Amino acid sequence: QSALTQPASVSGSPGQSITISCTGTSSDVGSYNLVSWYQQHPGKAPKLMIYEVSKRPSGVSNRFSGSKSGNTASLTISGLQAEDEADYYCCSYAGSSTLWVFGGGTKLTVL
Amino acid sequence: QVQLVQSGAEVKKPGASVKVSCKASGYTFTSYDINWVRQATGQGLEWMGWMNPNSGNTGYAQKFQGRVTMTRNTSISTAYMELSSLRSEDTAVYYCARGGGYSGYPHYWGQGTLVTVSS
């Protein structure tokens, strides 16, 4: 099972919106509404930001939103803040043999 | 609140095995899957496998089959991940992550355990 494809880096200025894409295949992203997104600051454990494509866990800002079209999922962060600077990973269910597959990660820089 | 506390850093020689523990609290241990995910320095996240703490059923990523074993001790709400035949490429931070929802996506994460494989 190959990793999902994410851009290596994205950047934006405070207050702007950015979108991170996550491209998989018809065997993972395209087949299941089970895409999650994680934020990871340096030296820290990942934190769940979005699950089941577009749901936000309790305590996560509504500036974070998720969507999916075909084999590509997206994470949008609106009203960028300095503390949003981090690595972001997507993850998708990939079937009963390899349950979960991650993207390669995207480094978000807030300019 | 849900907490997953992992064992401390390990240094192992090539060919050895390592066993990482993950102690759960704040919820019923047998009600949610435990996933194991690793991250080499400067690299992305890699899913290794899952375990159902209630039944003990497991599923491993093909890459790790034959080398990884996931077990649990329900009496102390602790999950374990053992990786054998270690090589330098196994140097990474290993995370346990409790599953969420009906599908078991990684939700709550432990703090990570650094495993260094070096001669």
CSV table of C-alpha atoms in Angstrom, one decimal:
chain,number,residue,atom,x,y,z
A,1,GLN,CA,0.0,0.0,0.0
A,2,SER,CA,1.6,3.3,-1.1
A,3,ALA,CA,1.5,6.4,1.0
A,4,LEU,CA,-1.0,9.1,0.2
A,5,THR,CA,0.4,12.1,-1.7
A,6,GLN,CA,0.6,15.5,-0.1
A,7,PRO,CA,2.5,18.6,-1.1
A,8,ALA,CA,5.8,18.9,0.8
A,9,SER,CA,5.1,22.4,1.9
A,10,VAL,CA,2.5,25.2,1.8
A,11,SER,CA,2.7,28.7,3.2
A,12,GLY,CA,0.4,31.6,4.0
A,13,SER,CA,0.2,34.9,5.8
A,14,PRO,CA,-1.6,35.4,9.1
A,15,GLY,CA,-5.4,35.8,8.4
A,16,GLN,CA,-5.2,34.0,5.1
A,17,SER,CA,-6.6,30.6,4.2
A,18,ILE,CA,-4.7,27.7,2.9
A,19,THR,CA,-5.7,24.2,1.6
A,20,ILE,CA,-3.6,21.1,1.8
A,21,SER,CA,-4.5,18.3,-0.6
A,22,CYS,CA,-4.2,14.5,0.0
A,23,THR,CA,-4.4,12.3,-3.0
A,24,GLY,CA,-5.0,8.6,-2.8
A,25,THR,CA,-6.6,6.0,-4.9
A,26,SER,CA,-10.0,4.3,-5.4
A,27,SER,CA,-8.8,1.7,-2.9
A,28,ASP,CA,-8.5,4.1,0.0
A,29,VAL,CA,-9.5,7.8,-0.1
A,30,GLY,CA,-12.0,7.2,-2.9
A,31,SER,CA,-13.7,4.3,-1.3
A,32,TYR,CA,-14.3,5.3,2.3
A,33,ASN,CA,-15.3,8.5,4.1
A,34,LEU,CA,-12.6,7.7,6.7
A,35,VAL,CA,-10.0,10.4,6.1
A,36,SER,CA,-8.5,12.0,9.1
A,37,TRP,CA,-6.0,14.9,9.5
A,38,TYR,CA,-3.3,15.4,12.1
A,39,GLN,CA,-1.3,18.4,13.3
A,40,GLN,CA,2.2,17.8,14.6
A,41,HIS,CA,4.5,20.4,16.1
A,42,PRO,CA,8.2,19.6,16.4
A,43,GLY,CA,9.0,17.1,19.0
A,44,LYS,CA,5.4,16.5,19.8
A,45,ALA,CA,2.9,13.7,19.2
A,46,PRO,CA,0.4,14.1,16.4
A,47,LYS,CA,-3.0,15.7,17.3
A,48,LEU,CA,-6.2,14.7,15.6
A,49,MET,CA,-7.8,17.8,13.8
A,50,ILE,CA,-10.4,16.2,11.5
A,51,TYR,CA,-11.9,12.7,11.3
A,52,GLU,CA,-14.3,11.0,9.0
A,53,VAL,CA,-13.5,13.6,6.2
A,54,SER,CA,-15.0,16.6,7.8
A,55,LYS,CA,-15.8,16.1,11.5
A,56,ARG,CA,-13.9,18.1,14.2
A,57,PRO,CA,-13.1,16.6,17.6
A,58,SER,CA,-14.2,18.6,20.6
A,59,GLY,CA,-11.8,21.4,21.3
A,60,VAL,CA,-10.5,21.8,17.7
A,61,SER,CA,-11.0,25.3,16.2
A,62,ASN,CA,-13.7,25.7,13.6
A,63,ARG,CA,-11.0,27.4,11.5
A,64,PHE,CA,-10.1,23.8,10.5
A,65,SER,CA,-12.3,22.1,8.0
A,66,GLY,CA,-12.1,19.0,5.8
A,67,SER,CA,-13.6,17.8,2.5
A,68,LYS,CA,-13.2,15.1,-0.1
A,69,SER,CA,-13.8,14.8,-3.8
A,70,GLY,CA,-13.1,11.5,-5.6
A,71,ASN,CA,-9.7,10.3,-4.6
A,72,THR,CA,-8.5,13.6,-3.1
A,73,ALA,CA,-9.2,14.9,0.4
A,74,SER,CA,-8.4,18.4,1.5
A,75,LEU,CA,-7.8,20.2,4.8
A,76,THR,CA,-8.5,24.0,4.8
A,77,ILE,CA,-7.3,26.3,7.5
A,78,SER,CA,-8.9,29.7,7.6
A,79,GLY,CA,-7.7,32.8,9.4
A,80,LEU,CA,-4.1,31.5,9.7
A,81,GLN,CA,-2.4,32.0,13.0
A,82,ALA,CA,1.2,31.7,14.0
A,83,GLU,CA,0.5,28.6,16.1
A,84,ASP,CA,-0.9,26.8,13.0
A,85,GLU,CA,2.7,26.4,11.8
A,86,ALA,CA,3.3,22.7,12.0
A,87,ASP,CA,3.4,19.5,9.9
A,88,TYR,CA,0.1,18.1,8.8
A,89,TYR,CA,-0.6,14.5,7.9
A,90,CYS,CA,-3.6,12.9,6.2
A,91,CYS,CA,-4.7,9.4,6.9
A,92,SER,CA,-7.2,7.1,5.2
A,93,TYR,CA,-8.7,3.7,5.8
A,94,ALA,CA,-7.4,1.4,3.1
A,95,GLY,CA,-9.3,-1.8,3.6
A,96,SER,CA,-9.2,-4.8,5.9
A,97,SER,CA,-5.7,-5.9,5.2
A,98,THR,CA,-3.8,-2.6,5.6
A,99,LEU,CA,-6.2,-0.7,7.7
A,100,TRP,CA,-4.6,2.8,7.7
A,101,VAL,CA,-2.3,4.6,5.3
A,102,PHE,CA,-0.7,8.0,5.9
A,103,GLY,CA,0.3,10.8,3.6
A,104,GLY,CA,3.9,11.9,3.5
A,105,GLY,CA,3.1,15.1,5.4
A,106,THR,CA,3.0,18.8,4.6
A,107,LYS,CA,5.0,21.5,6.3
A,108,LEU,CA,2.9,24.6,6.8
A,109,THR,CA,4.8,27.9,7.2
A,110,VAL,CA,3.0,31.0,8.5
A,111,LEU,CA,4.9,33.9,6.9
B,1,GLN,CA,-9.3,12.4,30.3
B,2,VAL,CA,-7.9,9.8,28.0
B,3,GLN,CA,-4.2,9.3,28.5
B,4,LEU,CA,-1.7,6.9,26.9
B,5,VAL,CA,1.7,6.8,28.7
B,6,GLN,CA,4.5,4.9,26.9
B,7,SER,CA,7.7,3.4,28.2
B,8,GLY,CA,11.0,5.2,28.0
B,9,ALA,CA,13.6,5.4,25.3
B,10,GLU,CA,15.5,2.3,24.3
B,11,VAL,CA,18.9,1.6,22.6
B,12,LYS,CA,19.2,-1.8,20.9
B,13,LYS,CA,21.8,-3.5,18.9
B,14,PRO,CA,21.1,-4.8,15.3
B,15,GLY,CA,19.3,-8.1,15.5
B,16,ALA,CA,17.9,-7.6,18.9
B,17,SER,CA,14.2,-7.1,19.8
B,18,VAL,CA,12.4,-4.2,21.6
B,19,LYS,CA,9.2,-4.2,23.5
B,20,VAL,CA,7.4,-0.9,24.0
B,21,SER,CA,4.5,-0.5,26.4
B,22,CYS,CA,1.5,1.8,26.3
B,23,LYS,CA,-0.5,2.2,29.5
B,24,ALA,CA,-4.1,3.5,29.0
B,25,SER,CA,-6.2,5.5,31.5
B,26,GLY,CA,-9.3,7.6,31.5
B,27,TYR,CA,-11.5,5.1,29.5
B,28,THR,CA,-12.4,1.4,29.3
B,29,PHE,CA,-9.3,-0.2,27.9
B,30,THR,CA,-11.1,-3.0,26.2
B,31,SER,CA,-13.5,-0.8,24.3
B,32,TYR,CA,-11.2,0.7,21.7
B,33,ASP,CA,-8.5,-0.5,19.3
B,34,ILE,CA,-4.9,0.4,19.8
B,35,ASN,CA,-2.9,1.4,16.7
B,36,TRP,CA,0.9,1.5,16.6
B,37,VAL,CA,2.5,4.2,14.3
B,38,ARG,CA,6.2,5.0,13.9
B,39,GLN,CA,8.1,8.0,12.7
B,40,ALA,CA,11.8,8.0,11.7
B,41,THR,CA,13.7,11.2,12.3
B,42,GLY,CA,12.6,13.9,9.9
B,43,GLN,CA,10.2,11.5,8.2
B,44,GLY,CA,6.5,10.9,8.0
B,45,LEU,CA,4.1,8.7,9.9
B,46,GLU,CA,3.9,5.0,9.2
B,47,TRP,CA,1.1,2.8,10.4
B,48,MET,CA,2.4,-0.6,11.7
B,49,GLY,CA,-0.7,-2.4,12.9
B,50,TRP,CA,-3.6,-2.6,15.3
B,51,MET,CA,-4.9,-4.7,18.2
B,52,ASN,CA,-8.3,-5.2,19.7
B,53,PRO,CA,-7.7,-5.2,23.4
B,54,ASN,CA,-10.9,-7.1,24.1
B,55,SER,CA,-10.3,-10.0,21.8
B,56,GLY,CA,-6.6,-9.8,21.4
B,57,ASN,CA,-7.1,-9.8,17.6
B,58,THR,CA,-4.4,-8.1,15.6
B,59,GLY,CA,-3.6,-6.9,12.1
B,60,TYR,CA,-0.2,-5.9,10.9
B,61,ALA,CA,1.0,-3.9,7.9
B,62,GLN,CA,2.5,-6.2,5.4
B,63,LYS,CA,5.9,-4.5,5.8
B,64,PHE,CA,6.1,-5.7,9.4
B,65,GLN,CA,4.5,-9.1,9.3
B,66,GLY,CA,6.7,-11.7,10.8
B,67,ARG,CA,8.7,-9.1,12.8
B,68,VAL,CA,6.0,-7.4,14.9
B,69,THR,CA,3.8,-8.7,17.7
B,70,MET,CA,1.1,-6.7,19.5
B,71,THR,CA,-0.2,-7.9,22.8
B,72,ARG,CA,-2.0,-6.6,25.9
B,73,ASN,CA,-2.5,-7.1,29.6
B,74,THR,CA,-6.1,-6.1,30.3
B,75,SER,CA,-5.6,-6.3,34.1
B,76,ILE,CA,-3.2,-3.3,33.9
B,77,SER,CA,-4.7,-1.6,30.8
B,78,THR,CA,-1.5,-1.9,28.9
B,79,ALA,CA,-0.7,-2.6,25.3
B,80,TYR,CA,2.6,-3.8,24.0
B,81,MET,CA,4.4,-3.7,20.7
B,82,GLU,CA,7.4,-5.9,20.2
B,83,LEU,CA,9.6,-5.6,17.1
B,84,SER,CA,12.3,-8.2,16.4
B,85,SER,CA,15.3,-8.5,14.1
B,86,LEU,CA,16.0,-4.8,14.5
B,87,ARG,CA,18.0,-3.0,12.0
B,88,SER,CA,19.3,0.6,11.8
B,89,GLU,CA,16.3,1.6,9.6
B,90,ASP,CA,14.0,0.8,12.6
B,91,THR,CA,15.4,3.7,14.5
B,92,ALA,CA,12.3,5.9,15.0
B,93,VAL,CA,9.8,7.2,17.5
B,94,TYR,CA,7.1,4.7,18.1
B,95,TYR,CA,3.6,5.9,19.0
B,96,CYS,CA,0.5,4.1,20.3
B,97,ALA,CA,-2.8,5.7,19.4
B,98,ARG,CA,-6.2,4.8,20.7
B,99,GLY,CA,-8.8,4.2,18.0
B,100,GLY,CA,-11.8,6.5,17.7
B,101,GLY,CA,-15.3,6.0,16.4
B,102,TYR,CA,-16.6,2.8,14.8
B,103,SER,CA,-13.6,2.6,12.4
B,104,GLY,CA,-10.8,2.9,14.9
B,105,TYR,CA,-8.9,5.8,13.3
B,106,PRO,CA,-6.0,6.9,15.4
B,107,HIS,CA,-7.4,9.4,17.8
B,108,TYR,CA,-5.6,9.8,21.1
B,109,TRP,CA,-1.8,9.4,21.0
B,110,GLY,CA,0.8,8.5,23.5
B,111,GLN,CA,3.9,10.7,23.9
B,112,GLY,CA,6.1,8.4,21.8
B,113,THR,CA,9.1,6.2,22.5
B,114,LEU,CA,12.4,6.7,20.8
B,115,VAL,CA,14.0,3.4,19.8
B,116,THR,CA,17.6,3.7,18.6
B,117,VAL,CA,19.2,0.8,16.8
B,118,SER,CA,23.0,1.1,16.8
B,119,SER,CA,26.0,-1.2,17.0
